[in-house]
PDB file of C-alpha atoms in Angstrom:
ATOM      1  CA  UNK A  38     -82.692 -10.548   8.149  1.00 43.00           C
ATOM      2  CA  UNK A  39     -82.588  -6.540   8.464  1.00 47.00           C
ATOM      3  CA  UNK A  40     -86.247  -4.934   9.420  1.00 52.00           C
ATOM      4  CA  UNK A  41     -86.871  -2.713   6.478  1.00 53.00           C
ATOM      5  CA  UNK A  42     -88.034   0.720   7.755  1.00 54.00           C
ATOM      6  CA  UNK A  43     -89.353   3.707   6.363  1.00 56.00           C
ATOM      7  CA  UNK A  44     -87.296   6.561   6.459  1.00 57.00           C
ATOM      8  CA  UNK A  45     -88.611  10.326   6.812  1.00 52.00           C
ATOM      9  CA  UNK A  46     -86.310  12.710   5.250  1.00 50.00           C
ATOM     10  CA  UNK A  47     -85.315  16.168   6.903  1.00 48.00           C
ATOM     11  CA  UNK A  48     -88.609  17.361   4.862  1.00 42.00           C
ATOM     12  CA  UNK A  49     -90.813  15.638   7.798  1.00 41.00           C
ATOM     13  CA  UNK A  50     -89.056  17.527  10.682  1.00 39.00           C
ATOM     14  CA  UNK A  51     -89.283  20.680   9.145  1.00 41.00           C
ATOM     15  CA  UNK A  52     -93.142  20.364   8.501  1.00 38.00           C
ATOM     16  CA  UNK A  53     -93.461  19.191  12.148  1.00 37.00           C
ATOM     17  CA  UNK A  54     -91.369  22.124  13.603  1.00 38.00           C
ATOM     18  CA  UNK A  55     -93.678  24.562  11.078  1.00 35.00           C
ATOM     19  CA  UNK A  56     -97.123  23.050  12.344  1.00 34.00           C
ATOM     20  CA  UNK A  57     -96.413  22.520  15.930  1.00 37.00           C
ATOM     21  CA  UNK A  58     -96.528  26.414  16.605  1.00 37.00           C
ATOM     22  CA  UNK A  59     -99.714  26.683  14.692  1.00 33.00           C
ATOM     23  CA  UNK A  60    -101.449  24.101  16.547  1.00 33.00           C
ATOM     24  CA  UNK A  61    -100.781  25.539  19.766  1.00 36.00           C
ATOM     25  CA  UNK A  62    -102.270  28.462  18.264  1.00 36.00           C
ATOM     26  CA  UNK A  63    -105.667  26.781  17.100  1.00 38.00           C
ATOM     27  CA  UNK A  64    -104.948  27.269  14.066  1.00 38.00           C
ATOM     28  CA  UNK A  65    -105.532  24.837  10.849  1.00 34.00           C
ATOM     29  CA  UNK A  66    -102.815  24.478   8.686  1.00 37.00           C
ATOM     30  CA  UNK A  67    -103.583  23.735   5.123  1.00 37.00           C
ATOM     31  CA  UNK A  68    -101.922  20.149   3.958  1.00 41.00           C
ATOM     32  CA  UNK A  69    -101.166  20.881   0.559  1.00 46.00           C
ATOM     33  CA  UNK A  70     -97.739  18.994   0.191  1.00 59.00           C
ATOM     34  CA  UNK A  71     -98.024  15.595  -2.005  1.00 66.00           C
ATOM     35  CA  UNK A  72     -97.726  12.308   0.136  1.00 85.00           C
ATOM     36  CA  UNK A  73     -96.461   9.056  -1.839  1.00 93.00           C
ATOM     37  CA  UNK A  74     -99.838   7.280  -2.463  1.00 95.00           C
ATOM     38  CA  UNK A  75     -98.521   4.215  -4.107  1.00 96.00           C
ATOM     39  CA  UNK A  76     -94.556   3.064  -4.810  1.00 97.00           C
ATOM     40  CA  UNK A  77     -93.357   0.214  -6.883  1.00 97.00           C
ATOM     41  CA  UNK A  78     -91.412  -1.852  -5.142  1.00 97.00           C
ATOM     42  CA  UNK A  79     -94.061  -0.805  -2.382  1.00 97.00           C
ATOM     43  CA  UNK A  80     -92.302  -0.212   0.848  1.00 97.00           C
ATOM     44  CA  UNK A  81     -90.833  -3.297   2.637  1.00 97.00           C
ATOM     45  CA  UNK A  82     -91.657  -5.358  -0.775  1.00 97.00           C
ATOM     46  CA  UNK A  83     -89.768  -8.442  -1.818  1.00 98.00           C
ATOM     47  CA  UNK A  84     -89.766  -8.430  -5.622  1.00 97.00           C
ATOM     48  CA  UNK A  85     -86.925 -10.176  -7.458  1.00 97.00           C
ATOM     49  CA  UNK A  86     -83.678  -9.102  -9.182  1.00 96.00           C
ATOM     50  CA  UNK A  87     -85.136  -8.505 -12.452  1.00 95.00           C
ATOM     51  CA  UNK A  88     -87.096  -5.473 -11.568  1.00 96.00           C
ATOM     52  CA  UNK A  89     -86.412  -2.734 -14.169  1.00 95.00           C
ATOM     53  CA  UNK A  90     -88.457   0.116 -13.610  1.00 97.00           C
ATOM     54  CA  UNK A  91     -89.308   2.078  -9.891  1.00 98.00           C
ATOM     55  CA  UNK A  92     -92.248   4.117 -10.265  1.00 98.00           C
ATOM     56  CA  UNK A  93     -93.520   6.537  -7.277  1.00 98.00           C
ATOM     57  CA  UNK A  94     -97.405   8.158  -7.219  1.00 96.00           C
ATOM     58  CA  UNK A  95     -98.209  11.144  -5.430  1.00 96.00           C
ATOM     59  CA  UNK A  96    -101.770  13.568  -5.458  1.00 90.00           C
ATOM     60  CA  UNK A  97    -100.033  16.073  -7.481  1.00 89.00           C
ATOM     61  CA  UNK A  98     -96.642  17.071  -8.330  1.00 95.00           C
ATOM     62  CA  UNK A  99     -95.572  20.615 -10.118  1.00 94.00           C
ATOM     63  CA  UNK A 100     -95.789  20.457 -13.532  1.00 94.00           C
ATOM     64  CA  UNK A 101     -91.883  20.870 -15.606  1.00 93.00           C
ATOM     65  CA  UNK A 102     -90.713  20.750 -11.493  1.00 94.00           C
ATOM     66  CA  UNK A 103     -87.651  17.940 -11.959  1.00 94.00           C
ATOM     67  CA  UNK A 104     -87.365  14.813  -9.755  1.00 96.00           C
ATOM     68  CA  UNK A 105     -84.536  12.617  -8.086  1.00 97.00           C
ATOM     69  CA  UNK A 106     -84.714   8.997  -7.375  1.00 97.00           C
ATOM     70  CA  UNK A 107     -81.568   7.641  -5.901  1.00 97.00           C
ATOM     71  CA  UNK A 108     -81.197   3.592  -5.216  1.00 97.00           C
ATOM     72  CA  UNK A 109     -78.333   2.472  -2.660  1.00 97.00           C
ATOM     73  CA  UNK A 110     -77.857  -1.407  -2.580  1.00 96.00           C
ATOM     74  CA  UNK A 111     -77.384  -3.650   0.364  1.00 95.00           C
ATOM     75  CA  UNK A 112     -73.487  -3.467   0.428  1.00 94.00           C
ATOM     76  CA  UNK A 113     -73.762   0.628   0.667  1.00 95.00           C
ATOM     77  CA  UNK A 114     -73.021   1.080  -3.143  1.00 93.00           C
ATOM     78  CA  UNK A 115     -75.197   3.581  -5.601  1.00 95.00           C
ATOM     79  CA  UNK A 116     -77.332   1.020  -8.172  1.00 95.00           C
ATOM     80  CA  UNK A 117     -77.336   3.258 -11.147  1.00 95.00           C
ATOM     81  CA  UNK A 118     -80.656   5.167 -11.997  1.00 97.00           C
ATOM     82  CA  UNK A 119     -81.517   6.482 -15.210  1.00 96.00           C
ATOM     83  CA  UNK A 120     -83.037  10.082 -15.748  1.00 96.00           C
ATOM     84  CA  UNK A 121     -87.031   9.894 -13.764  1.00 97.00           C
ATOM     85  CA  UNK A 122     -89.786  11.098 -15.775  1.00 96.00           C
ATOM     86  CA  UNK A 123     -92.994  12.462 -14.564  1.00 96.00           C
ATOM     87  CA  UNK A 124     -96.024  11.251 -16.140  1.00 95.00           C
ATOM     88  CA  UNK A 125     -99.396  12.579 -15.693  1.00 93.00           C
ATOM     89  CA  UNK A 126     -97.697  15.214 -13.063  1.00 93.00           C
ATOM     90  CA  UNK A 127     -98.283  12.822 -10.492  1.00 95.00           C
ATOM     91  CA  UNK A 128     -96.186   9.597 -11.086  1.00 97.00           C
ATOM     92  CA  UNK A 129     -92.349   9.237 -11.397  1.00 97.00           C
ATOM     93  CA  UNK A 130     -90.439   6.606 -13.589  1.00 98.00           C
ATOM     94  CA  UNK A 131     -87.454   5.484 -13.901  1.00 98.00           C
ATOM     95  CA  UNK A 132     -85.348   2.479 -15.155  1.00 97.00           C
ATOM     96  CA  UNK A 133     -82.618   0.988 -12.715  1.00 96.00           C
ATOM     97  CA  UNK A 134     -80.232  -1.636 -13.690  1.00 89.00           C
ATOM     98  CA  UNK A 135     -80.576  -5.101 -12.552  1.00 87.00           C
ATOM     99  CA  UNK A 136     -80.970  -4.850  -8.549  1.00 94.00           C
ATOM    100  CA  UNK A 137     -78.652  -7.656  -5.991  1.00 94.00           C
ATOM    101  CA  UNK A 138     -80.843  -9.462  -3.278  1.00 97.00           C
ATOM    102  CA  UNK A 139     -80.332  -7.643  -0.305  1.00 97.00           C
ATOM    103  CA  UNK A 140     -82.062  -5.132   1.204  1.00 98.00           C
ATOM    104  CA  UNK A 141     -82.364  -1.803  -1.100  1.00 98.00           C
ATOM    105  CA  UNK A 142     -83.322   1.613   0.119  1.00 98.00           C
ATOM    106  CA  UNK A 143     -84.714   4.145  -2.413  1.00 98.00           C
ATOM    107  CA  UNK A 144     -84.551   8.048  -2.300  1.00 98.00           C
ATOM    108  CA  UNK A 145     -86.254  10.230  -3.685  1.00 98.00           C
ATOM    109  CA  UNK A 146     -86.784  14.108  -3.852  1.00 97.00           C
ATOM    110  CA  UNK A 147     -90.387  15.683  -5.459  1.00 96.00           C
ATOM    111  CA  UNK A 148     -91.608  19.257  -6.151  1.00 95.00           C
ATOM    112  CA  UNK A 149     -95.230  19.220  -4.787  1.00 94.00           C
ATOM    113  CA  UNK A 150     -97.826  21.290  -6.364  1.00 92.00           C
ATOM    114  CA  UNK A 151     -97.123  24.504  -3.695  1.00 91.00           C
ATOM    115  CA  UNK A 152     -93.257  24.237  -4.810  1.00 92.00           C
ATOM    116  CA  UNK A 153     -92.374  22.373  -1.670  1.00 92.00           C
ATOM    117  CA  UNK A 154     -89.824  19.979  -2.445  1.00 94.00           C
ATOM    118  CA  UNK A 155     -89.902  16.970  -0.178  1.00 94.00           C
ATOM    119  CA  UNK A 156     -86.978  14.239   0.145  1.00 96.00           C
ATOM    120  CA  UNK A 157     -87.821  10.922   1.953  1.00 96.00           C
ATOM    121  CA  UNK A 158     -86.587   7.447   1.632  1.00 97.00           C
ATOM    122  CA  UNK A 159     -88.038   3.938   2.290  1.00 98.00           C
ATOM    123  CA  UNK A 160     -86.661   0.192   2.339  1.00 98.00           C
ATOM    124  CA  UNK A 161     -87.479  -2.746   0.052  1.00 98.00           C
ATOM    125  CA  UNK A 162     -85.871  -6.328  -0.344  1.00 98.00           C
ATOM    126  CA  UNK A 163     -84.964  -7.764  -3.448  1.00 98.00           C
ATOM    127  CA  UNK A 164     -84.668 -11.711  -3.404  1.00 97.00           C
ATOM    128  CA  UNK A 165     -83.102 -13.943  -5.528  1.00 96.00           C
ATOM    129  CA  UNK A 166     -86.067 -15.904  -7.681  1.00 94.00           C
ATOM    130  CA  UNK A 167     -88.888 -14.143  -6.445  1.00 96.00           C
ATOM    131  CA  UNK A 168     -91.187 -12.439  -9.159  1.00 96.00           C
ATOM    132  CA  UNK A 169     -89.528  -8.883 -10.255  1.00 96.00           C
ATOM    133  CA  UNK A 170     -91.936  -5.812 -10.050  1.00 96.00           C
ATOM    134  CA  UNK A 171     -94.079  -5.268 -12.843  1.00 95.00           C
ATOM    135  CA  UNK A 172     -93.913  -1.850 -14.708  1.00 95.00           C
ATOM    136  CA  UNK A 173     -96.627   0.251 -13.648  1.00 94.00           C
ATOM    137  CA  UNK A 174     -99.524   1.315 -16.323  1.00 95.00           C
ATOM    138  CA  UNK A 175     -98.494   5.246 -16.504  1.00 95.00           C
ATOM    139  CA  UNK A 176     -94.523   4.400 -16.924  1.00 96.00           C
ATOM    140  CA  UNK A 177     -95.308   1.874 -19.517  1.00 94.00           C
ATOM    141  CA  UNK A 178     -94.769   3.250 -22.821  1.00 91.00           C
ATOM    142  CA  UNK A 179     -92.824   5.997 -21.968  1.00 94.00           C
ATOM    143  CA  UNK A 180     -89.114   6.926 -23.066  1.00 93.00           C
ATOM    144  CA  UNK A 181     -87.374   6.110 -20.129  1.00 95.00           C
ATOM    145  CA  UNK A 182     -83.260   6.982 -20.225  1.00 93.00           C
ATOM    146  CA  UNK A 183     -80.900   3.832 -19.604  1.00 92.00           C
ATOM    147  CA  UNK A 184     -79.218   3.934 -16.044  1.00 91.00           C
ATOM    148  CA  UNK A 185     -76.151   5.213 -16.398  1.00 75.00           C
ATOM    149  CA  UNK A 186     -73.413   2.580 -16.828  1.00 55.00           C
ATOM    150  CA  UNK A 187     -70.195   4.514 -17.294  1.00 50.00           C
ATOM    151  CA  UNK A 188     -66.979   3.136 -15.067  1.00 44.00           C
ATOM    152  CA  UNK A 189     -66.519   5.616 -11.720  1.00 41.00           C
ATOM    153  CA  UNK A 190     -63.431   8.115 -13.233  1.00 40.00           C
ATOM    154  CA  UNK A 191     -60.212   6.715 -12.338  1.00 41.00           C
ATOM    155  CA  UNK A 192     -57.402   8.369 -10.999  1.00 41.00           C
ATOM    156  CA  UNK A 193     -54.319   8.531 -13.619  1.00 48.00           C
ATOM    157  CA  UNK A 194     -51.460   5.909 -12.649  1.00 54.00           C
ATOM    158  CA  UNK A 195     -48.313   6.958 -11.512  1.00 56.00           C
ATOM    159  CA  UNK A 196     -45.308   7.405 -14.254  1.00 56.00           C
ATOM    160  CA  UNK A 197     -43.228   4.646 -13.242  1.00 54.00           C
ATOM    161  CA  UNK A 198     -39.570   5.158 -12.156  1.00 52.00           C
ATOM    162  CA  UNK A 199     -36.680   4.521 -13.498  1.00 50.00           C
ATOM    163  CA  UNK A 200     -35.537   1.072 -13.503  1.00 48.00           C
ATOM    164  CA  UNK A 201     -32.498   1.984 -11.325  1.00 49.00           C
ATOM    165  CA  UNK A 202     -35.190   3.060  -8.327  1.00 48.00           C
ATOM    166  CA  UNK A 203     -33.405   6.634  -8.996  1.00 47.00           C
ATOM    167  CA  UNK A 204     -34.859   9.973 -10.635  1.00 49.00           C
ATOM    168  CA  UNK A 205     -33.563  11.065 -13.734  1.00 47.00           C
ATOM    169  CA  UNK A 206     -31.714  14.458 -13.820  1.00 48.00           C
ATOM    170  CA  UNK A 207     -31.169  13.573 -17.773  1.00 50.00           C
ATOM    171  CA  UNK A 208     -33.663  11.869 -20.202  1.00 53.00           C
ATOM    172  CA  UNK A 209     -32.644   8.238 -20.240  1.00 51.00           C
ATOM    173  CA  UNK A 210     -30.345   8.902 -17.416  1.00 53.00           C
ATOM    174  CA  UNK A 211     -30.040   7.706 -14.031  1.00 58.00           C
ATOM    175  CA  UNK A 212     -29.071  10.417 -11.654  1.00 63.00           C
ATOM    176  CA  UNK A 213     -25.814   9.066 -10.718  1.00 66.00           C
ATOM    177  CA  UNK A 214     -25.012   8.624 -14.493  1.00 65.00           C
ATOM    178  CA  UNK A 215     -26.090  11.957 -15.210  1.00 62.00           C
ATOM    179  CA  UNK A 216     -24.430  13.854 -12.230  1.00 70.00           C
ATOM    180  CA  UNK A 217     -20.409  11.934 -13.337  1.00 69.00           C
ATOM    181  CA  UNK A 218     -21.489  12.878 -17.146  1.00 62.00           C
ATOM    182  CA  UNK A 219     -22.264  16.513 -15.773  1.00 71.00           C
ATOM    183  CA  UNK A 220     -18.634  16.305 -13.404  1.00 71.00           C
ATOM    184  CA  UNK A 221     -16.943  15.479 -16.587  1.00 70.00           C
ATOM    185  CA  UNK A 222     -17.971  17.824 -18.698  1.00 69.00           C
ATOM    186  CA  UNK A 223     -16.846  20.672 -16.078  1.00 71.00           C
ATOM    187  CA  UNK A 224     -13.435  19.441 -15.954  1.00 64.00           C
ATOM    188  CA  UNK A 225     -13.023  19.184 -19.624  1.00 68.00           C
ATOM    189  CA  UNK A 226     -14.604  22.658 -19.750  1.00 69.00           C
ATOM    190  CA  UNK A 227     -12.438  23.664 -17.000  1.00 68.00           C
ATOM    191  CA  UNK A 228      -8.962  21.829 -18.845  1.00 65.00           C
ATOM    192  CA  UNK A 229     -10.000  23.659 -22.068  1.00 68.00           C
ATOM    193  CA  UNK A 230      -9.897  26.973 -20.007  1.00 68.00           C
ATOM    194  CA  UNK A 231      -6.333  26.499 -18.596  1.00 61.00           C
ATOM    195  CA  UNK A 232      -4.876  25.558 -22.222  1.00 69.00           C
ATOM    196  CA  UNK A 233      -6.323  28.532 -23.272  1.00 68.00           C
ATOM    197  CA  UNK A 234      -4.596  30.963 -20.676  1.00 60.00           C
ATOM    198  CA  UNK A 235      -1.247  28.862 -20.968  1.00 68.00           C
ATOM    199  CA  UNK A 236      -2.010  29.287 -24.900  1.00 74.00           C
ATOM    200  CA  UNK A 237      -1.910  33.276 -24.568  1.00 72.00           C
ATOM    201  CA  UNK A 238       0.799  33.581 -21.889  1.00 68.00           C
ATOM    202  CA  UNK A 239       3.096  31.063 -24.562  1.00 71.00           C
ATOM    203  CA  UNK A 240       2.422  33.701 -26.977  1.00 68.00           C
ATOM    204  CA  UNK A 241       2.553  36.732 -25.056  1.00 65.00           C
ATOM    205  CA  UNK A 242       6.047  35.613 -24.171  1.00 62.00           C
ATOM    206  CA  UNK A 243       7.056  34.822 -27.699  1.00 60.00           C
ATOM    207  CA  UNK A 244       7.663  38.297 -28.736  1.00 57.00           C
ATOM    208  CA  UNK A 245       9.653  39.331 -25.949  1.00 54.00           C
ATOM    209  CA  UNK A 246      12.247  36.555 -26.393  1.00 54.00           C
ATOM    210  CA  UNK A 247      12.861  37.553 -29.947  1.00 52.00           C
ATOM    211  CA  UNK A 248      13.499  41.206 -28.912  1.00 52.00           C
ATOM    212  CA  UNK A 249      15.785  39.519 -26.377  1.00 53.00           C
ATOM    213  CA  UNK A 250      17.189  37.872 -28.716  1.00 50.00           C
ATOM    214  CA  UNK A 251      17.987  40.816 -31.113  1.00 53.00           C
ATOM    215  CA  UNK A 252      18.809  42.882 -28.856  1.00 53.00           C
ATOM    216  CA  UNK A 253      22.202  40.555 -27.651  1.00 52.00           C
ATOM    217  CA  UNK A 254      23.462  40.260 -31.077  1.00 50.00           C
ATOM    218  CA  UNK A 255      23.627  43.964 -31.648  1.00 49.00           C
TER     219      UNK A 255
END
């Protein structure tokens, strides 16, 4: 079985690289950002595949401030999340679609009550026939959007070639067909041409024969 872990977002470092400098100072920085006080699934919770809701609590959140919960399933795949809502500016619900046993990690990215957004992640399991996670109080009763079940886009097939394996040069023709239709037509263009010039010379020496002509019997 994979040890579920707790995992600290690039929020964490950022704070520690902040506060380091004024510690070595004496200073005392003020710790206003909002820590997760209570999760369902808690972290490294087994609850069961019918879970429907994930819920997050923190001390205070900004008010209107959007939030992102993000749920990747134990075969790397995105388990689809519908649109969080923050109740009480502290708690953050959302529906999820029926989770696989495996182990789960959630995401999640909160405005605190300063305006410092925060992303961190945990791990829980989800087992086949245990009991699913109940929906907390403050998401209960609350519009909650559907999880998003759309098909991923898919990318547009091929046209298929012609049944010959060749391209076609003319609609409905192969491109050896079309190239000996195209050949022909040149040398009947190219016949038509020479008639024509043997046309004009017949005629052109018509005239001159019958002044021949006239001209002997005088």
């Amino acid at each position: 079985m994979r040890r579920l872990r707790v995992l600290r977002g690039p929020a964490a470092l950022s704070a520690a690289t902040v506060l380091c400098p004024l510690l070595l100072l004496g200073g005392t920085p003020a710790y206003a950002h909002s820590a997760l006080k209570d999760a369902t699934p808690a972290p490294g919770a087994t609850v069961g595949t019918g879970t429907r809701v994930v819920a997050l609590s923190f001390g205070g959140l900004r008010p209107g401030a959007p939030a992102k919960v993000a749920l990747t399933g134990p075969d790397g795949t995105e388990v689809p999340v519908g649109r969080p809502v923050v109740a009480d500016d502290s708690v953050v619900c959302a529906a999820v679609r029926p989770l696989r046993a495996g182990i789960t990690t959630l995401t999640y990215t909160i405005t605190a009550a300063d305006g410092d957004a925060q992303t961190s992640a945990y791990q829980f399991e989800v087992a086949d026939g245990a009991e699913p996670a109940a929906t907390p109080p403050p998401c209960r009763g609350l519009d909650l959007a559907a999880p998003d079940a759309r098909e991923p886009a898919r990318k547009p097939r091929p046209k298929p070639e012609a049944a010959t394996g060749e391209d076609e040069t003319i609609p409905g023709l192969g491109r050896t067909t079309a190239l000996a239709v195209l050949a022909l037509a040149a040398v009947a263009a190219a016949g038509a041409g020479v008639l024509a010039v043997l046309r004009m010379l017949r005629e052109k020496r018509s005239p001159e024969r019958r002044t021949e002509h006239r001209g002997g019997a005088m």
